[in-house]
Protein backbone atom coordinates (compact mmCIF):
# COMPACT_ATOMS: atom_id res chain seq x y z
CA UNK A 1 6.38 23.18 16.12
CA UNK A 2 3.89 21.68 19.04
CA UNK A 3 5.48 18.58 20.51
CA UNK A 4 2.71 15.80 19.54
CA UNK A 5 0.80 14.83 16.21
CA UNK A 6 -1.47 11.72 15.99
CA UNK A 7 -1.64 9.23 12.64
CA UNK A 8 -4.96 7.74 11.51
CA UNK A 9 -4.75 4.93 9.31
CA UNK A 10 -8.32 4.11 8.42
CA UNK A 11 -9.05 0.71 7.51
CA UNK A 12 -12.25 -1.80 6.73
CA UNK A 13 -11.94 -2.93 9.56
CA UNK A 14 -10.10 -1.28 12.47
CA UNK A 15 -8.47 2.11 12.63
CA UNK A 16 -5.24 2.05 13.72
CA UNK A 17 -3.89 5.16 15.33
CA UNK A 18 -0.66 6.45 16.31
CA UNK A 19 1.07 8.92 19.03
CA UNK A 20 3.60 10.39 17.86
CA UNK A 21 6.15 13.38 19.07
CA UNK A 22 6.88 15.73 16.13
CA UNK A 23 10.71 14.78 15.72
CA UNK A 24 9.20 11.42 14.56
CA UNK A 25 9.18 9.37 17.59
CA UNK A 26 6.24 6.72 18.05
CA UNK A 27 5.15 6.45 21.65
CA UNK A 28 1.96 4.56 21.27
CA UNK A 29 -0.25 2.76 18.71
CA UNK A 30 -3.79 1.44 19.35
CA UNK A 31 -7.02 0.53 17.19
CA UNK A 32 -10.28 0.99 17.67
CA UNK A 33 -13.24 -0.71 15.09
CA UNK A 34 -14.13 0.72 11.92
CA UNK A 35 -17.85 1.45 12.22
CA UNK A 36 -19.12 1.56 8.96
CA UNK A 37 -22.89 0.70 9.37
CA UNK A 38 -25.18 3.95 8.30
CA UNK A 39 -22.69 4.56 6.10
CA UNK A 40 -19.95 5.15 8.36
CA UNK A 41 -21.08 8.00 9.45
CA UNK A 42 -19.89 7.45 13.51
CA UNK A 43 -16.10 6.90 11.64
CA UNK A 44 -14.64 10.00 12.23
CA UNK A 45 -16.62 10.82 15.32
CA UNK A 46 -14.89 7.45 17.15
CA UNK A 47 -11.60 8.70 16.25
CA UNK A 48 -12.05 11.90 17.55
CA UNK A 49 -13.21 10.47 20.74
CA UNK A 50 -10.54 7.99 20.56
CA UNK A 51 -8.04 10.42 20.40
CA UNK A 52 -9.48 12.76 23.36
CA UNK A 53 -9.23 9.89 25.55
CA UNK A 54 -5.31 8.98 24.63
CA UNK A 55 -4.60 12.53 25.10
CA UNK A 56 -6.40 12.58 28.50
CA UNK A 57 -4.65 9.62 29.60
CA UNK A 58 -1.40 11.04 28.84
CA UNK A 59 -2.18 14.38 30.08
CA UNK A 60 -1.82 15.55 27.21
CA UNK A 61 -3.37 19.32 26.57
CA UNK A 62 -4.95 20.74 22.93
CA UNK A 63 -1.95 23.45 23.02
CA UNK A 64 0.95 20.71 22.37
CA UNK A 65 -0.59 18.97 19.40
CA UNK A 66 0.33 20.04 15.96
CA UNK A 67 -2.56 18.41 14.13
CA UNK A 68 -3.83 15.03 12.45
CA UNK A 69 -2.75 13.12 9.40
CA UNK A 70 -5.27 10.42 7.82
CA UNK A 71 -5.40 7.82 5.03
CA UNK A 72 -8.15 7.16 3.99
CA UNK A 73 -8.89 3.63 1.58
CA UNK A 74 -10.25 5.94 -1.38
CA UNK A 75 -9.25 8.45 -3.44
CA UNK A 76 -8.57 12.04 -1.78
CA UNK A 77 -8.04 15.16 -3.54
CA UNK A 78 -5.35 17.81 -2.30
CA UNK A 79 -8.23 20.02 -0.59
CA UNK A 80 -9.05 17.08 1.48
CA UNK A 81 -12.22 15.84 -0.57
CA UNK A 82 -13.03 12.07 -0.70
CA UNK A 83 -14.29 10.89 -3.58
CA UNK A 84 -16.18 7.97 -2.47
CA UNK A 85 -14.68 4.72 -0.03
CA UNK A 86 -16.67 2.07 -0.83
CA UNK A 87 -15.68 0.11 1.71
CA UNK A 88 -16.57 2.83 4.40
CA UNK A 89 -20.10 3.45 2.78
CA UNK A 90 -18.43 7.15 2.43
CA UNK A 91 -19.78 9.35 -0.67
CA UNK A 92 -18.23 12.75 -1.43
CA UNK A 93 -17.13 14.98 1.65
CA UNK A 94 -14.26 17.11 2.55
CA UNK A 95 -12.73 14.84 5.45
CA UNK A 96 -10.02 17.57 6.62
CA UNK A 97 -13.15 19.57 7.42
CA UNK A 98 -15.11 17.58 9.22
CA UNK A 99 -12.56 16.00 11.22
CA UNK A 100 -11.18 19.39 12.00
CA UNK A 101 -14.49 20.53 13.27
CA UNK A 102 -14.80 17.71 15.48
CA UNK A 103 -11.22 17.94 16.82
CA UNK A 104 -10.21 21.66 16.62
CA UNK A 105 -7.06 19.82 15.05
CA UNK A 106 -5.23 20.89 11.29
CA UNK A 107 -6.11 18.31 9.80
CA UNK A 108 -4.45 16.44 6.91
CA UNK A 109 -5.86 13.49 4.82
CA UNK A 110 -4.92 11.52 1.63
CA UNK A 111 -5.22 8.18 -0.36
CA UNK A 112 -3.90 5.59 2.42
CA UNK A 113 -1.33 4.09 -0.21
CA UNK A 114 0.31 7.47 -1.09
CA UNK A 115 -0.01 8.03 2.41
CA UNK A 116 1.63 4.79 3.26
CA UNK A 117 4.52 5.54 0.57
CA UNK A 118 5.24 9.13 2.40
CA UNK A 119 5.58 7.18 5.64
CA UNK A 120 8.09 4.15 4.01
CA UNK A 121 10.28 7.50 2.78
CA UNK A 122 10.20 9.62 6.10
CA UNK A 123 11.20 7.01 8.30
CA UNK A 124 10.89 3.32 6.43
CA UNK A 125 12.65 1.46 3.67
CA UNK A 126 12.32 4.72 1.30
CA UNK A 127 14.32 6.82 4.05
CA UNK A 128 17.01 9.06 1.77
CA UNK A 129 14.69 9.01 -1.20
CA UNK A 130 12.72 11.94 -1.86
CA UNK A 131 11.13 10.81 -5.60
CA UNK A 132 9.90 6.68 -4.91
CA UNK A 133 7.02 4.72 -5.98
CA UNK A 134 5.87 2.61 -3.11
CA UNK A 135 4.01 -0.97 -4.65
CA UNK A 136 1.83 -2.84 -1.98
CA UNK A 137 2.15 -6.22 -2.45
CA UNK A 138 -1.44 -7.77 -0.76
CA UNK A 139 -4.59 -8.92 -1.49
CA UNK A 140 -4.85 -6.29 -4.02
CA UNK A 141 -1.75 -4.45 -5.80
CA UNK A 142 -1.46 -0.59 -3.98
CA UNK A 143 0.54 2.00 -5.37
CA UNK A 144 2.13 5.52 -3.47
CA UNK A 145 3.64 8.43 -5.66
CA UNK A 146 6.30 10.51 -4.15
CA UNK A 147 7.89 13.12 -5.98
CA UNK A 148 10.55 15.85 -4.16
CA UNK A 149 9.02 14.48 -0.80
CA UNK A 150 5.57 15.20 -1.76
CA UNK A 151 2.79 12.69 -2.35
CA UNK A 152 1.33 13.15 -5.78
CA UNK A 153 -2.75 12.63 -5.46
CA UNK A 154 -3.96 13.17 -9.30
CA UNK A 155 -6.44 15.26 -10.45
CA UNK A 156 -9.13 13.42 -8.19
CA UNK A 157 -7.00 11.32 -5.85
CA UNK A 158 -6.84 8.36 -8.02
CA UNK A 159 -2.92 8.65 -9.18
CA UNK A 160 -0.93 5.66 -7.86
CA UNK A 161 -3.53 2.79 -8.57
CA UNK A 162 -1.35 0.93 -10.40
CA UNK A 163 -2.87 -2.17 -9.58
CA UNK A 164 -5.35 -1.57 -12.12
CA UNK A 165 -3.02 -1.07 -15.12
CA UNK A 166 -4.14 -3.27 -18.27
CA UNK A 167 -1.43 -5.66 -18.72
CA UNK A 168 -2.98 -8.44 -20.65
CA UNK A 169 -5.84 -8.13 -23.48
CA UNK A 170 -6.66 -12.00 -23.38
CA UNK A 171 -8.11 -12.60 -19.82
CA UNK A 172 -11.20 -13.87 -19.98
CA UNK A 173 -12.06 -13.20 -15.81
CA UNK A 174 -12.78 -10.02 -14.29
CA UNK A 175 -11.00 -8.33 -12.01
CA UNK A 176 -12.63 -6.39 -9.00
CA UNK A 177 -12.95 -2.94 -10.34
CA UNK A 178 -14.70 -4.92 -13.40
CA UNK A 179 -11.97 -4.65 -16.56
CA UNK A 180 -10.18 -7.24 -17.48
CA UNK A 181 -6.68 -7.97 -17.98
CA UNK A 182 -5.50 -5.75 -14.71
CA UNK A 183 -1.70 -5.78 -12.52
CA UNK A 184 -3.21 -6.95 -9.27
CA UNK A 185 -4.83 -10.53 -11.04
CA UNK A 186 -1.30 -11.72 -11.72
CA UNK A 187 0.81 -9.92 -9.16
CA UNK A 188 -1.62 -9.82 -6.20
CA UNK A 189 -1.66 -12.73 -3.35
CA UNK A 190 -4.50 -13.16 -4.87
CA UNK A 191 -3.59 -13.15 -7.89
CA UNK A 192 -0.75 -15.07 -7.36
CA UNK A 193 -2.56 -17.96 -6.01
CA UNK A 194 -4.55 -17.88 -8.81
CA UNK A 195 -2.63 -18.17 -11.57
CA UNK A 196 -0.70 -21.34 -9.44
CA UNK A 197 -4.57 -22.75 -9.34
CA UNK A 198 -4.87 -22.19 -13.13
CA UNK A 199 -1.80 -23.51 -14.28
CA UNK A 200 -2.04 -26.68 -11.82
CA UNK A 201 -5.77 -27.13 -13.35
CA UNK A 202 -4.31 -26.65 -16.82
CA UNK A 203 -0.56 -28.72 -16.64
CA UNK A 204 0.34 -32.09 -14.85
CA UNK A 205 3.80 -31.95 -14.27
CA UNK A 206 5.23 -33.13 -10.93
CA UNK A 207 5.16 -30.16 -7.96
CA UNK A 208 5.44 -29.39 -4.40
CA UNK A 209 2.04 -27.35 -5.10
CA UNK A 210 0.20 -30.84 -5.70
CA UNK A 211 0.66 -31.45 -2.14
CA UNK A 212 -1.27 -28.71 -0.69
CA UNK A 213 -5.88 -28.84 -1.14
CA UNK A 214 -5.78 -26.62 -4.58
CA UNK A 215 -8.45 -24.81 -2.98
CA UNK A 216 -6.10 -23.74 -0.48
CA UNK A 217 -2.70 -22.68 -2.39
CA UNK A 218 -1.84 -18.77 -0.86
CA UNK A 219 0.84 -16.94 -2.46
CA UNK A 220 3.11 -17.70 0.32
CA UNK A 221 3.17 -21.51 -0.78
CA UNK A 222 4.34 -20.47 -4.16
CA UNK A 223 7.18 -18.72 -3.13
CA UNK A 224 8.03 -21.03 -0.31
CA UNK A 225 7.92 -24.05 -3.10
CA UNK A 226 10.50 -21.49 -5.41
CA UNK A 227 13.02 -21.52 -2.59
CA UNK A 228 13.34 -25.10 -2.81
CA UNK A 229 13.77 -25.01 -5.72
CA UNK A 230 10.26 -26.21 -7.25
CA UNK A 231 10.02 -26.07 -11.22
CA UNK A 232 6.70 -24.73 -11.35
CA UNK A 233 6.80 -22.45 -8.86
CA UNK A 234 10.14 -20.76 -10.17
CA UNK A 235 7.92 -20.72 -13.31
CA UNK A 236 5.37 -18.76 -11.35
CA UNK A 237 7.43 -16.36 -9.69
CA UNK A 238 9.32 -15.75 -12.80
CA UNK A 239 5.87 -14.84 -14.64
CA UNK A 240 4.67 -12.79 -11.39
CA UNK A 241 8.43 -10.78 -11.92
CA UNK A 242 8.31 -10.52 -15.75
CA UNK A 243 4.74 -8.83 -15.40
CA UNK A 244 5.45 -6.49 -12.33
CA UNK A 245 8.93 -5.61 -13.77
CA UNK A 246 7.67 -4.35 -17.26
CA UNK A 247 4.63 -2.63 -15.69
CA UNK A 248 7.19 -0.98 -13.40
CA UNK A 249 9.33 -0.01 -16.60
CA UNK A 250 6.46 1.69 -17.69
CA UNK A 251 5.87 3.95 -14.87
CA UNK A 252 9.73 5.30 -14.23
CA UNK A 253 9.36 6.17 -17.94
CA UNK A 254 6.67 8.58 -16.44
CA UNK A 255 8.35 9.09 -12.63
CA UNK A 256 11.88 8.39 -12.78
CA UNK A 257 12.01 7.50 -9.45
CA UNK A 258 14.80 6.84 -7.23
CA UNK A 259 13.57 3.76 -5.72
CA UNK A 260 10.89 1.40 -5.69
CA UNK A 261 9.42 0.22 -2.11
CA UNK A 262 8.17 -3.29 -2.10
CA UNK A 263 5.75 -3.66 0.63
CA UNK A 264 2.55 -5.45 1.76
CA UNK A 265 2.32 -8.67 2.83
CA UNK A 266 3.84 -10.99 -0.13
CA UNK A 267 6.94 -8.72 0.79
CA UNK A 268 7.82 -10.77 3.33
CA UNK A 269 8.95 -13.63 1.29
CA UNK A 270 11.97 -11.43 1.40
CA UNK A 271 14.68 -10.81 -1.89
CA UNK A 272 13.26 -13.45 -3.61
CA UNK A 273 10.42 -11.30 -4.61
CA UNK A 274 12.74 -8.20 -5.20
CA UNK A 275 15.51 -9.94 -7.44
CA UNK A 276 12.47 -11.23 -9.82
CA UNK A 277 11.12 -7.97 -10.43
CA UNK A 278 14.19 -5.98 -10.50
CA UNK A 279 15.46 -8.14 -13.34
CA UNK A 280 12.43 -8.05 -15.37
CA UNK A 281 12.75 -4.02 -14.47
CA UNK A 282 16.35 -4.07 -16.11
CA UNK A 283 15.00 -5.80 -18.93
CA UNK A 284 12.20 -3.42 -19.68
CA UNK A 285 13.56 -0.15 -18.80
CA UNK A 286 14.20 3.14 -20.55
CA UNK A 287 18.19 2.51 -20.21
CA UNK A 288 18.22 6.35 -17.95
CA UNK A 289 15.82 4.56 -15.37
CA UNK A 290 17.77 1.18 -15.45
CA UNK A 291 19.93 2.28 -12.07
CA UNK A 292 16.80 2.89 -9.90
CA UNK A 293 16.88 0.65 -6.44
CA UNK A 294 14.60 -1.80 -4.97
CA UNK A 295 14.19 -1.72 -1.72
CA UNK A 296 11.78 -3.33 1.04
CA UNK A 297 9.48 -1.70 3.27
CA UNK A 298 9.92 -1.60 7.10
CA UNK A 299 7.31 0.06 8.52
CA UNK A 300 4.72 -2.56 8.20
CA UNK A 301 1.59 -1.93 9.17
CA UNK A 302 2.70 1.14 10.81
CA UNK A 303 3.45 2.92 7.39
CA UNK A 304 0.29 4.93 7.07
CA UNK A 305 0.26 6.53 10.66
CA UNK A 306 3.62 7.62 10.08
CA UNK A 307 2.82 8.89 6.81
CA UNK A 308 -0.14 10.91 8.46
CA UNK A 309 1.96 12.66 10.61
CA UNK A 310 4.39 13.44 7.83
CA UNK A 311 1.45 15.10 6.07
CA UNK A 312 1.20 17.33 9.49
CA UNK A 313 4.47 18.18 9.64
CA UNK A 314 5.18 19.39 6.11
CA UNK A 315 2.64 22.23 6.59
């Protein structure tokens, strides 16, 4: 094993990179922009070129690096295919290849959620767990399989987005991907916020909510208004928990995982937001799966770079 690896988390809007040695110490982090006019097509060149330059400045020859680990915002296929990231203006490619041939580094690449998850149970809040289901908790719902330390892609990439399980037949908006009815509208910051808009539009009772522009509301003000003990907003947490713990039922009666890692950034309202779902989860669950733990990312934004170099180093 070579002593350095780098991780690549590619985002919208910046890339953020990682140094790493191969025993899973981090010894720098730094982000460069996310290029994606013509289609992105200078993406991959500007992190090769970005990388070059930390390795020069560390003195740092081709000979000690092991290779590079990527998530990529789209689905990715186990041969390192990308199957479109809108966001990127990418259309099909092999990534591995490309960024291989610009490098003359192994290169490893995957869905940045599952990607994210493999990080959370190398060295994060998943650390002891080798079969987890990682649920990112932002503006969108993500989701990261990981069975016997491996990260499960799907057929095409797409296994994991679990934010776009139909959980409601009766919703008469949209979601982003276009159905109706999906996770991520109720369980979402977004989402979240949404539904506290709705019901305030829809009910007049008394509320800490009333106090803030309606326009305005974020996620965080629901769940700050719950800890004081706010009627509506336990109401809205305790809908936000009954729908993310049943839809969680319904994937460890697939999985069976060990443990569930809570991350993103509506994580950071802390247990509140694990002791809602895991008792909605006890309710719901196939009584074999009832035991399975809850726990709360760490890595934070970090997740994905670690999880790149975990790709690296399980070749």
């Amino acid at each position: 094993m070579k002593k350095y690896a780098f991780g690549v988390d590619i985002g919208g809007t910046t890339v953020k990179m990682g140094l790493f040695e191969t025993d899973g110490t981090l010894c720098d982090t730094w982000e460069i922009p996310t290029r994606t006019e013509n289609n992105g097509a200078e993406i991959l060149s500007d992190i090769a070129a970005s990388i070059t330059e930390k390795m020069a400045s560390n003195e740092i020859s081709s000979g000690q690096v092991e290779g590079i680990g990527m998530g990529v915002p789209g689905p990715v296929g186990s041969d390192g295919t990308v199957f479109q990231c809108v966001n990127l203006g990418w259309g099909t490619f092999n990534v591995e290849q490309e960024m291989q041939a610009l490098t003359g580094f192994r290169t490893k690449a995957g869905n940045d959620a599952n990607v994210a998850a493999l990080g959370e149970m190398w060295m994060g809040g998943g650390k002891g767990y080798e079969n987890l289901v990682m649920v990112t908790l932002g503006t969108g719902v993500g989701g990261g399989v990981i069975l016997n330390g491996k990260i499960v892609p799907g057929f095409n990439g797409a296994a994991g987005e679990i934010g776009h399980m139909p959980v409601r037949d009766d919703e008469p908006e949209a979601c982003g991907c276009g159905k109706h009815g999906c996770l991520e509208q109720y369980t979402s910051a977004n989402g979240v916020a949404h539904m506290a808009k709705r019901y305030l539009k829809e009910h007049k009772e008394k509320t800490l909510l009333r106090e803030i522009k309606a326009n305005e509301i974020t996620s965080k003000d629901v769940f700050d208004a719950a800890k004081n003990q706010d009627t509506v907003a336990l109401q809205l947490v305790d809908d936000f928990g009954r729908t993310l713990g049943k839809a969680l039922a319904q994937i460890a009666c697939v999985i069976n995982p060990q443990a569930f890692v809570i991350g993103g950034g509506m994580a950071k309202a802390g247990e509140i937001v694990t002791e809602v779902i895991r008792k909605y989860y006890v309710e719901y669950a196939f009584h074999a799966s009832r035991g399975t733990l809850f726990k709360l990312a760490t890595l934070g934004n970090n997740a994905g770079i670690y999880g790149g170099v975990k790709m690296i180093l399980e070749e």
